[in-house]
Amino acid sequence: MAAADSPSAALRRRDLCSRGIRLAGKMRADVVDLLDIYVEQQGLDASASVAAVEGVPLAAVERWDEQTGTQRLLENLAAYRAFRALLAQMLEEQREQLGEADAGLGRALAAVLLQVSAFTYHLEELLRLESRGIPGEEGDGPPPPPRLSLFEQKLRGLGVLRELAQWAVRSARDLRQLAKPGSATGTAPGLAESP
Amino acid sequence: MFSRWNWVACGFYLVLNICSPDASGGLVQSCGHIIPESPVLALGSNFTALCILNETCLDFGNIYANQIIWKIKNRVVPKEQYREINRTVSSVTFNDTSSLATPLTCNILADGQIEQNIYGITVTVGLAPEKPKNLSCIVHQMSRFTYVMNCTWNPGRHTFLDTEFRLKYSWPEEVFPDCIPKGVNNSCTINDIQFFVNTEIWVEAANALGKAESDRLVVDPVDIVKPLSPQNVSVSSGILPTVLKLSWENRISHAVMLLKFNIRYRIIGETSWMEVPSEDTASPRTSFSVQGLRPYTGYAFSIRCMKEDGVGYWSDWTEEKTGITTEDKPSKGPPIWRIIDASHSPASWTVHLMWKALKPFEANGVILQYEVTVRDKSSLSSPLKKYNVTSTNHTLQLPKGTYEVTVVARNSVGASPPSVLLIPASNSEAPVKNLRTLPKHDKLWVGWTAPNSYVLKYVIEWCLVSSSSDCIIEWQIALGDVQGVDLKGIKPFKCYLITVYPLYADGQGSGQSVKAYLKQDRPSKGPTVQTKKVGKAEAVLTWNHLTVEEQNGFIRNYTILYKTIDGNETVVTVDPSKTEYTLSSLTSDTLYTVRMMASTDNGSRTGPDFTFTTQKFGKGEIEAIVVPVCLAFLLIVLLGVLFCFNKRDLIKKHIWPIVPDPSKSNIAQWSPQVPAKHNFNSKDQMYPEGSFTDVSVVEIEADDKKSFSEQDLKPFDLLKKEKSTSEGHSSGIGGSSCMSSPRQSVSDSDEGETTQNTSSTVQYSTVVLNGYRDQTPVQVFSRSESTQPLLDSEERSEDHAGGADSTAQRQQYFRQNGGQDENNTDRPCFERAKQITHANEGDFVGFVQLQVSGQSSQPLGLGMEKNTQEAALSNVLQTCTQGQTVRPETVEENPLSVDDMPKSYLPQTVRQGGYMPQ
């Protein structure tokens, strides 16, 4: 916490929060656009109901406003690490399925993957500023996905993107909470906001 | 001998050793090699190479290091740079690699003569890369979701080596693939850009001599974005005539960045842009209403955007979009002026009202019509006259007086404020003073000094002065507080007449005019000079003024240049107002060439040459010579005439020698009273040949002597005294001359002297004096056909008056009338008649013919009625024949006795040259 109290650390934290918020916003916008492309390319129904993706914490939580900053950062970090792995797997699967035939979808997935990675970096930096240890990825990562059918892969991909869009919204609010002056990562924010 | 064969064998061995396949696997087994092998050297550094000979070559070919020769591209390296390290190794050192070239070879001089190459290397010289500098990156938005980052840097000096540049970028935990420039070494473009993460960017340059990195640039790519400009810009007019609304679409999402904008606009047709204040457009938006615009004016708009916080780059300006504001009522009335033509009638005016169309920013729309109102201020009772006009002028016929004219411009929205012009009965107010002009580039400034009274405004009229067309007036209005205006549209080298009128609240001042040029040039042609009058020492030259189109400026003076063919040119400067000049002190009878030059402030132009020749004599000189000469001639002639007159007798004697007159023959001496003077010429005229045919006897009767004057009667008295008994009627043998008197016919029996004279002569002719039967007696001479010689003693100088022609005529006559007697007549009567006039010859002829035929007894006077002189002659003749009766009788049949006949002697007066009776 000492590091977080220094002016430079505060500026750094504020800068990270600011960029994280804008990155989350862009990520959500890109994911929404990507969802349209994905549904169309994979031949799915945009209104199809998809079960929760295994290994990805749900964005919607109860008592969100009671979470501490660190808790928020940790949940975000876990989620985005999971998204990074899932998106990498989706990108791999998509390349296997379509090859270079649909470079646009691949580029869009790669761009979102990069944004997820960047956001993950933001979260890690924020945790580092709080002198918190960054949890290792091995233990926190999602379990290796079972071998799925092609359709199941498509549905899972749809679920991943939808959940990522949800998380992008929540992450922006989480970081906005963290960026507020006087807000302590260890204390719960006073505002009762819900993602 | 041995040595020679030894060297040959050695050389042969070397060749074999070099050229034979190597058992170890190479085609060539060299006798040595160079270290280092193909080095890359830094330019300017020192370098040492070693040539190491193989031991096998040493043993067999007697080759040692001291025989090594180093060469650079066939050029032997100086031996000072060699060093023999041992018997198989030689080194060469270069202090500066810039002197190196490729290849560097190691050669051996076998037996001191044959040079063989042992080995060679390629040397590459260059520079290590410099640190790239000035790295900068910009993210270009390519489409709504596509961004590329282009980075540029300064690669530094040329290295002369293959140098690779790599643009590197990374996140703290993510390293991205390098961007390798293609074809260039100073820029590279990265396609996958992720925003909101600080990215570390740097450039790495590397070649064989080293590697260098630029400073690292850490930047969030979103902060270096140059976004695409807004699209689908539209302009729409609002309710207000001064507002236009712009709408557009942004091509970058809010998730990436928020935008601020710049809006610029300009009036269509103008080039200068106006900008909406940046603080008004500093927030994200997709529309904006631009206010403060002119009504009914076309505007062009353009927009650009950038990140709201100002970090990054402005987009390009959008393409221009245009819009027009709605109409508003005209903001002011049209400027109005008039031209008054009072030439038609003394009591009325033709008033040409004219006004200028409002400028677009004043009209605020399309002017549909002008409403003209005329009010007679001198008559309150006269009604207000209104006219609706669509043009910008209107002509009125008005009685002279003071009028107030109002013009209002109207468009679809409303009417303008009225423009008022007062037309006074006379321009009696004070005019402007000190009117002057001054050219200012392409404008002509007109300035004046204001009158003392308060002036509402000034009207400046100007027109292009032309010799071929009327002055078309242009005008403009200036406010009353100015004392000068710039006239636009003035052409250079043209003369303008500028007039300024001051307008007062209650009247108008008279106009003051000035002529001006915006720019002057030399005249386009010179004056054509000619002479009006040329004298002996002076010539009057005349010319016409140049037309105003030819002047090109104010003519300051004319210059006359004249000269003779071989003389110097004389220059005379003449006032420009003159059209005539007299050259004086010219040389007489000399050809002069004259030309004329017109000058403005900016140059001169000479007209064509004209030549003239001065006269040889001056005015009056000829008269002064001719008149005296003529006078002298006349004087001489007069003196000669006088002299001749005085000496006429002497002259006559020399010029006209005395020729014997047949009439003065012996017969003529019968009658000593022959008149002193005979005029045969007159006789011939009076009695031409053929006048008489049958006349043989003429009787002369003096019936009434009283009718004669005393002088006339003297001959008769004398005749009486001479006691003549015969009237001298000759009887056929010759005739006397005209001077013969009737006495001659009878003198044969009387006068002794006469008898003496006539005794030896023959009568030649008969003189007939009597008229026939109361008619005027005609003096007729009949020539005798006698062949008797003439008597010289009878010659009289007077008798030659008739000349030879008369004699010849008479001779002809005699031939025609041969055998017939001639009539005789009374000489005095005829002499007097001849003194009065010369009667018409024809008349006499006619008379004589009638007389001869006897068919008419008409008196002689009746044949001369038409001519007064003839009448006078007739009178004289009648007078002369009074008392005498001429009877045409044949001599043989009726010879007259002397007693019966009146005396017919002529008076024997002594006359000069006359005949003196003996």
Short mmCIF file of N, CA, C and O in Angstrom, two decimals, chain A residues 23-105:
data_model
loop_
_atom_site.label_atom_id
_atom_site.label_comp_id
_atom_site.label_asym_id
_atom_site.label_seq_id
_atom_site.Cartn_x
_atom_site.Cartn_y
_atom_site.Cartn_z
N LEU A 23 -10.01 1.13 -22.42
CA LEU A 23 -9.75 -0.13 -23.11
C LEU A 23 -10.94 -1.07 -22.97
O LEU A 23 -11.33 -1.74 -23.93
N ALA A 24 -11.50 -1.08 -21.79
CA ALA A 24 -12.67 -1.94 -21.57
C ALA A 24 -13.82 -1.49 -22.47
O ALA A 24 -14.54 -2.31 -23.05
N GLY A 25 -13.95 -0.17 -22.58
CA GLY A 25 -15.01 0.33 -23.44
C GLY A 25 -14.79 -0.06 -24.90
O GLY A 25 -15.71 -0.47 -25.62
N LYS A 26 -13.57 0.12 -25.34
CA LYS A 26 -13.29 -0.25 -26.73
C LYS A 26 -13.43 -1.76 -26.91
O LYS A 26 -13.96 -2.23 -27.94
N MET A 27 -12.97 -2.49 -25.88
CA MET A 27 -13.06 -3.94 -25.98
C MET A 27 -14.53 -4.38 -26.09
O MET A 27 -14.87 -5.26 -26.89
N ARG A 28 -15.37 -3.73 -25.31
CA ARG A 28 -16.77 -4.11 -25.39
C ARG A 28 -17.33 -3.80 -26.78
O ARG A 28 -18.05 -4.62 -27.36
N ALA A 29 -16.99 -2.60 -27.26
CA ALA A 29 -17.48 -2.23 -28.58
C ALA A 29 -16.99 -3.21 -29.64
O ALA A 29 -17.77 -3.65 -30.50
N ASP A 30 -15.72 -3.56 -29.54
CA ASP A 30 -15.17 -4.48 -30.54
C ASP A 30 -15.80 -5.87 -30.40
O ASP A 30 -16.07 -6.54 -31.40
N VAL A 31 -16.04 -6.28 -29.15
CA VAL A 31 -16.63 -7.60 -28.94
C VAL A 31 -18.07 -7.63 -29.46
O VAL A 31 -18.49 -8.62 -30.07
N VAL A 32 -18.76 -6.55 -29.25
CA VAL A 32 -20.13 -6.49 -29.78
C VAL A 32 -20.11 -6.61 -31.30
O VAL A 32 -20.90 -7.35 -31.90
N ASP A 33 -19.19 -5.83 -31.90
CA ASP A 33 -19.07 -5.94 -33.37
C ASP A 33 -18.66 -7.36 -33.76
O ASP A 33 -19.17 -7.92 -34.75
N LEU A 34 -17.74 -7.92 -32.97
CA LEU A 34 -17.26 -9.25 -33.30
C LEU A 34 -18.38 -10.30 -33.17
O LEU A 34 -18.44 -11.25 -33.93
N LEU A 35 -19.24 -10.09 -32.17
CA LEU A 35 -20.36 -11.02 -31.98
C LEU A 35 -21.24 -11.08 -33.24
O LEU A 35 -21.64 -12.17 -33.66
N ASP A 36 -21.48 -9.92 -33.79
CA ASP A 36 -22.29 -9.91 -35.02
C ASP A 36 -21.61 -10.70 -36.13
O ASP A 36 -22.24 -11.49 -36.83
N ILE A 37 -20.32 -10.43 -36.25
CA ILE A 37 -19.59 -11.12 -37.32
C ILE A 37 -19.56 -12.62 -37.03
O ILE A 37 -19.76 -13.45 -37.92
N TYR A 38 -19.30 -12.93 -35.76
CA TYR A 38 -19.17 -14.34 -35.38
C TYR A 38 -20.46 -15.10 -35.63
O TYR A 38 -20.46 -16.19 -36.20
N VAL A 39 -21.58 -14.56 -35.19
CA VAL A 39 -22.87 -15.22 -35.36
C VAL A 39 -23.14 -15.44 -36.85
O VAL A 39 -23.60 -16.51 -37.28
N GLU A 40 -22.82 -14.43 -37.62
CA GLU A 40 -23.08 -14.53 -39.05
C GLU A 40 -22.15 -15.56 -39.70
O GLU A 40 -22.59 -16.40 -40.48
N GLN A 41 -20.89 -15.51 -39.31
CA GLN A 41 -19.93 -16.42 -39.94
C GLN A 41 -20.16 -17.87 -39.52
O GLN A 41 -19.99 -18.79 -40.32
N GLN A 42 -20.52 -18.04 -38.24
CA GLN A 42 -20.69 -19.41 -37.75
C GLN A 42 -22.09 -19.95 -37.99
O GLN A 42 -22.37 -21.11 -37.65
N GLY A 43 -22.95 -19.14 -38.52
CA GLY A 43 -24.29 -19.60 -38.81
C GLY A 43 -25.13 -19.85 -37.58
O GLY A 43 -25.96 -20.76 -37.54
N LEU A 44 -24.94 -19.05 -36.60
CA LEU A 44 -25.66 -19.22 -35.34
C LEU A 44 -26.82 -18.23 -35.27
O LEU A 44 -26.88 -17.25 -36.02
N ASP A 45 -27.69 -18.49 -34.33
CA ASP A 45 -28.80 -17.59 -34.05
C ASP A 45 -28.35 -16.64 -32.94
O ASP A 45 -27.88 -17.07 -31.89
N ALA A 46 -28.48 -15.35 -33.25
CA ALA A 46 -28.01 -14.36 -32.28
C ALA A 46 -28.75 -14.48 -30.96
O ALA A 46 -28.23 -14.10 -29.91
N SER A 47 -29.97 -15.03 -31.01
CA SER A 47 -30.75 -15.12 -29.77
C SER A 47 -30.59 -16.48 -29.10
O SER A 47 -31.32 -16.77 -28.14
N ALA A 48 -29.70 -17.28 -29.62
CA ALA A 48 -29.54 -18.62 -29.05
C ALA A 48 -29.07 -18.53 -27.61
O ALA A 48 -28.21 -17.69 -27.28
N SER A 49 -29.61 -19.37 -26.80
CA SER A 49 -29.21 -19.39 -25.39
C SER A 49 -28.00 -20.28 -25.25
O SER A 49 -27.95 -21.39 -25.81
N VAL A 50 -27.03 -19.73 -24.51
CA VAL A 50 -25.77 -20.45 -24.35
C VAL A 50 -25.53 -20.63 -22.86
O VAL A 50 -25.69 -19.67 -22.08
N ALA A 51 -25.13 -21.81 -22.53
CA ALA A 51 -24.84 -22.08 -21.13
C ALA A 51 -23.55 -21.37 -20.74
O ALA A 51 -22.77 -20.95 -21.59
N ALA A 52 -23.39 -21.19 -19.46
CA ALA A 52 -22.20 -20.51 -18.95
C ALA A 52 -20.97 -21.28 -19.36
O ALA A 52 -20.95 -22.51 -19.37
N VAL A 53 -19.94 -20.46 -19.68
CA VAL A 53 -18.70 -21.07 -20.12
C VAL A 53 -17.95 -21.54 -18.89
O VAL A 53 -17.75 -20.76 -17.94
N GLU A 54 -17.52 -22.70 -19.00
CA GLU A 54 -16.81 -23.26 -17.86
C GLU A 54 -15.45 -22.60 -17.71
O GLU A 54 -14.74 -22.38 -18.69
N GLY A 55 -15.14 -22.26 -16.49
CA GLY A 55 -13.83 -21.66 -16.23
C GLY A 55 -13.84 -20.16 -16.26
O GLY A 55 -12.84 -19.51 -15.95
N VAL A 56 -14.93 -19.58 -16.58
CA VAL A 56 -14.98 -18.11 -16.64
C VAL A 56 -15.91 -17.62 -15.55
O VAL A 56 -17.09 -18.01 -15.51
N PRO A 57 -15.41 -16.83 -14.63
CA PRO A 57 -16.32 -16.30 -13.59
C PRO A 57 -17.36 -15.40 -14.23
O PRO A 57 -17.08 -14.66 -15.17
N LEU A 58 -18.53 -15.49 -13.65
CA LEU A 58 -19.61 -14.67 -14.21
C LEU A 58 -19.39 -13.20 -13.87
O LEU A 58 -18.94 -12.86 -12.79
N ALA A 59 -19.72 -12.40 -14.80
CA ALA A 59 -19.57 -10.96 -14.60
C ALA A 59 -20.59 -10.44 -13.60
O ALA A 59 -20.31 -9.54 -12.81
N ALA A 60 -21.75 -11.00 -13.68
CA ALA A 60 -22.80 -10.55 -12.78
C ALA A 60 -22.61 -11.21 -11.43
O ALA A 60 -22.55 -12.43 -11.33
N VAL A 61 -22.51 -10.38 -10.48
CA VAL A 61 -22.31 -10.90 -9.12
C VAL A 61 -23.27 -10.16 -8.19
O VAL A 61 -23.69 -9.02 -8.47
N GLU A 62 -23.58 -10.80 -7.18
CA GLU A 62 -24.34 -10.12 -6.13
C GLU A 62 -23.37 -9.32 -5.27
O GLU A 62 -22.20 -9.60 -5.21
N ARG A 63 -23.88 -8.33 -4.63
CA ARG A 63 -23.09 -7.49 -3.72
C ARG A 63 -21.82 -6.97 -4.40
O ARG A 63 -20.74 -6.93 -3.83
N TRP A 64 -22.00 -6.58 -5.64
CA TRP A 64 -20.83 -6.06 -6.39
C TRP A 64 -20.27 -4.81 -5.72
O TRP A 64 -19.06 -4.62 -5.64
N ASP A 65 -21.19 -4.02 -5.21
CA ASP A 65 -20.74 -2.77 -4.60
C ASP A 65 -20.03 -2.98 -3.29
O ASP A 65 -19.44 -2.05 -2.74
N GLU A 66 -20.10 -4.17 -2.80
CA GLU A 66 -19.44 -4.41 -1.51
C GLU A 66 -18.03 -4.96 -1.71
O GLU A 66 -17.31 -5.16 -0.74
N GLN A 67 -17.66 -5.21 -2.92
CA GLN A 67 -16.33 -5.76 -3.17
C GLN A 67 -15.25 -4.71 -2.95
O GLN A 67 -15.48 -3.52 -3.16
N THR A 68 -14.13 -5.20 -2.51
CA THR A 68 -12.98 -4.30 -2.38
C THR A 68 -12.31 -4.14 -3.73
O THR A 68 -12.55 -4.89 -4.68
N GLY A 69 -11.44 -3.21 -3.76
CA GLY A 69 -10.73 -2.98 -5.01
C GLY A 69 -9.88 -4.15 -5.40
O GLY A 69 -9.84 -4.55 -6.57
N THR A 70 -9.19 -4.68 -4.44
CA THR A 70 -8.31 -5.81 -4.74
C THR A 70 -9.14 -6.98 -5.23
O THR A 70 -8.77 -7.67 -6.17
N GLN A 71 -10.26 -7.15 -4.55
CA GLN A 71 -11.13 -8.25 -4.94
C GLN A 71 -11.61 -8.07 -6.40
O GLN A 71 -11.64 -8.98 -7.18
N ARG A 72 -11.92 -6.87 -6.68
CA ARG A 72 -12.36 -6.61 -8.04
C ARG A 72 -11.23 -6.91 -9.02
O ARG A 72 -11.44 -7.56 -10.04
N LEU A 73 -10.05 -6.43 -8.64
CA LEU A 73 -8.93 -6.64 -9.56
C LEU A 73 -8.65 -8.13 -9.72
O LEU A 73 -8.39 -8.60 -10.83
N LEU A 74 -8.73 -8.82 -8.65
CA LEU A 74 -8.44 -10.25 -8.72
C LEU A 74 -9.47 -10.99 -9.56
O LEU A 74 -9.13 -11.85 -10.37
N GLU A 75 -10.73 -10.65 -9.35
CA GLU A 75 -11.77 -11.31 -10.15
C GLU A 75 -11.60 -10.96 -11.63
O GLU A 75 -11.73 -11.82 -12.50
N ASN A 76 -11.31 -9.71 -11.87
CA ASN A 76 -11.09 -9.30 -13.26
C ASN A 76 -9.90 -10.03 -13.87
O ASN A 76 -9.95 -10.52 -15.00
N LEU A 77 -8.85 -10.11 -13.09
CA LEU A 77 -7.66 -10.77 -13.61
C LEU A 77 -7.95 -12.23 -13.93
O LEU A 77 -7.54 -12.73 -14.99
N ALA A 78 -8.66 -12.87 -13.04
CA ALA A 78 -8.98 -14.28 -13.28
C ALA A 78 -9.84 -14.42 -14.54
O ALA A 78 -9.61 -15.30 -15.38
N ALA A 79 -10.80 -13.56 -14.63
CA ALA A 79 -11.69 -13.66 -15.78
C ALA A 79 -10.92 -13.42 -17.09
O ALA A 79 -11.07 -14.16 -18.07
N TYR A 80 -10.10 -12.38 -17.12
CA TYR A 80 -9.44 -12.05 -18.39
C TYR A 80 -8.34 -13.05 -18.74
O TYR A 80 -8.06 -13.29 -19.91
N ARG A 81 -7.76 -13.64 -17.71
CA ARG A 81 -6.81 -14.70 -18.04
C ARG A 81 -7.55 -15.87 -18.70
O ARG A 81 -7.05 -16.48 -19.65
N ALA A 82 -8.74 -16.15 -18.15
CA ALA A 82 -9.54 -17.22 -18.75
C ALA A 82 -9.95 -16.86 -20.18
O ALA A 82 -9.87 -17.66 -21.10
N PHE A 83 -10.37 -15.58 -20.32
CA PHE A 83 -10.75 -15.15 -21.68
C PHE A 83 -9.56 -15.24 -22.65
O PHE A 83 -9.72 -15.61 -23.81
N ARG A 84 -8.40 -14.90 -22.16
CA ARG A 84 -7.24 -14.94 -23.04
C ARG A 84 -6.99 -16.35 -23.55
O ARG A 84 -6.74 -16.57 -24.73
N ALA A 85 -7.12 -17.31 -22.63
CA ALA A 85 -6.90 -18.69 -23.05
C ALA A 85 -8.00 -19.16 -24.00
O ALA A 85 -7.74 -19.82 -25.02
N LEU A 86 -9.25 -18.77 -23.66
CA LEU A 86 -10.36 -19.21 -24.49
C LEU A 86 -10.30 -18.57 -25.89
O LEU A 86 -10.55 -19.23 -26.89
N LEU A 87 -9.97 -17.30 -25.89
CA LEU A 87 -9.90 -16.64 -27.21
C LEU A 87 -8.76 -17.21 -28.04
O LEU A 87 -8.89 -17.37 -29.25
N ALA A 88 -7.65 -17.53 -27.39
CA ALA A 88 -6.53 -18.13 -28.13
C ALA A 88 -6.96 -19.47 -28.71
O ALA A 88 -6.65 -19.80 -29.86
N GLN A 89 -7.76 -20.22 -27.89
CA GLN A 89 -8.23 -21.50 -28.37
C GLN A 89 -9.22 -21.32 -29.53
O GLN A 89 -9.18 -22.02 -30.53
N MET A 90 -10.09 -20.28 -29.37
CA MET A 90 -11.04 -19.99 -30.45
C MET A 90 -10.31 -19.60 -31.75
O MET A 90 -10.69 -20.02 -32.84
N LEU A 91 -9.27 -18.82 -31.56
CA LEU A 91 -8.53 -18.37 -32.75
C LEU A 91 -7.88 -19.58 -33.45
O LEU A 91 -7.88 -19.67 -34.68
N GLU A 92 -7.38 -20.46 -32.60
CA GLU A 92 -6.76 -21.66 -33.17
C GLU A 92 -7.80 -22.50 -33.90
O GLU A 92 -7.57 -22.96 -35.03
N GLU A 93 -8.97 -22.66 -33.24
CA GLU A 93 -10.02 -23.49 -33.83
C GLU A 93 -10.54 -22.83 -35.13
O GLU A 93 -10.82 -23.51 -36.11
N GLN A 94 -10.64 -21.53 -35.06
CA GLN A 94 -11.17 -20.83 -36.23
C GLN A 94 -10.22 -20.96 -37.41
O GLN A 94 -10.63 -21.15 -38.55
N ARG A 95 -8.92 -20.91 -37.13
CA ARG A 95 -7.94 -21.08 -38.21
C ARG A 95 -7.98 -22.49 -38.77
O ARG A 95 -7.82 -22.70 -39.98
N GLU A 96 -8.23 -23.43 -37.84
CA GLU A 96 -8.30 -24.81 -38.32
C GLU A 96 -9.52 -25.02 -39.20
O GLU A 96 -9.47 -25.75 -40.18
N GLN A 97 -10.65 -24.33 -38.80
CA GLN A 97 -11.90 -24.55 -39.52
C GLN A 97 -11.90 -23.81 -40.86
O GLN A 97 -12.25 -24.35 -41.90
N LEU A 98 -11.55 -22.59 -40.80
CA LEU A 98 -11.72 -21.75 -42.00
C LEU A 98 -10.42 -21.46 -42.73
O LEU A 98 -10.45 -20.98 -43.86
N GLY A 99 -9.32 -21.81 -42.07
CA GLY A 99 -8.04 -21.49 -42.71
C GLY A 99 -7.90 -19.98 -42.89
O GLY A 99 -8.24 -19.18 -42.00
N GLU A 100 -7.45 -19.61 -44.07
CA GLU A 100 -7.29 -18.19 -44.35
C GLU A 100 -8.50 -17.62 -45.10
O GLU A 100 -8.45 -16.50 -45.59
N ALA A 101 -9.55 -18.48 -45.18
CA ALA A 101 -10.71 -18.05 -45.97
C ALA A 101 -11.38 -16.82 -45.36
O ALA A 101 -11.87 -15.95 -46.06
N ASP A 102 -11.44 -16.77 -44.05
CA ASP A 102 -12.08 -15.63 -43.41
C ASP A 102 -11.07 -14.92 -42.52
O ASP A 102 -11.02 -15.11 -41.31
N ALA A 103 -10.21 -14.16 -43.17
CA ALA A 103 -9.16 -13.47 -42.43
C ALA A 103 -9.74 -12.39 -41.55
O ALA A 103 -9.17 -12.05 -40.50
N GLY A 104 -10.88 -11.85 -41.94
CA GLY A 104 -11.48 -10.78 -41.16
C GLY A 104 -11.87 -11.24 -39.77
O GLY A 104 -11.58 -10.55 -38.78
N LEU A 105 -12.52 -12.32 -39.70
CA LEU A 105 -12.91 -12.83 -38.38
C LEU A 105 -11.69 -13.17 -37.55
O LEU A 105 -11.63 -12.89 -36.34
#
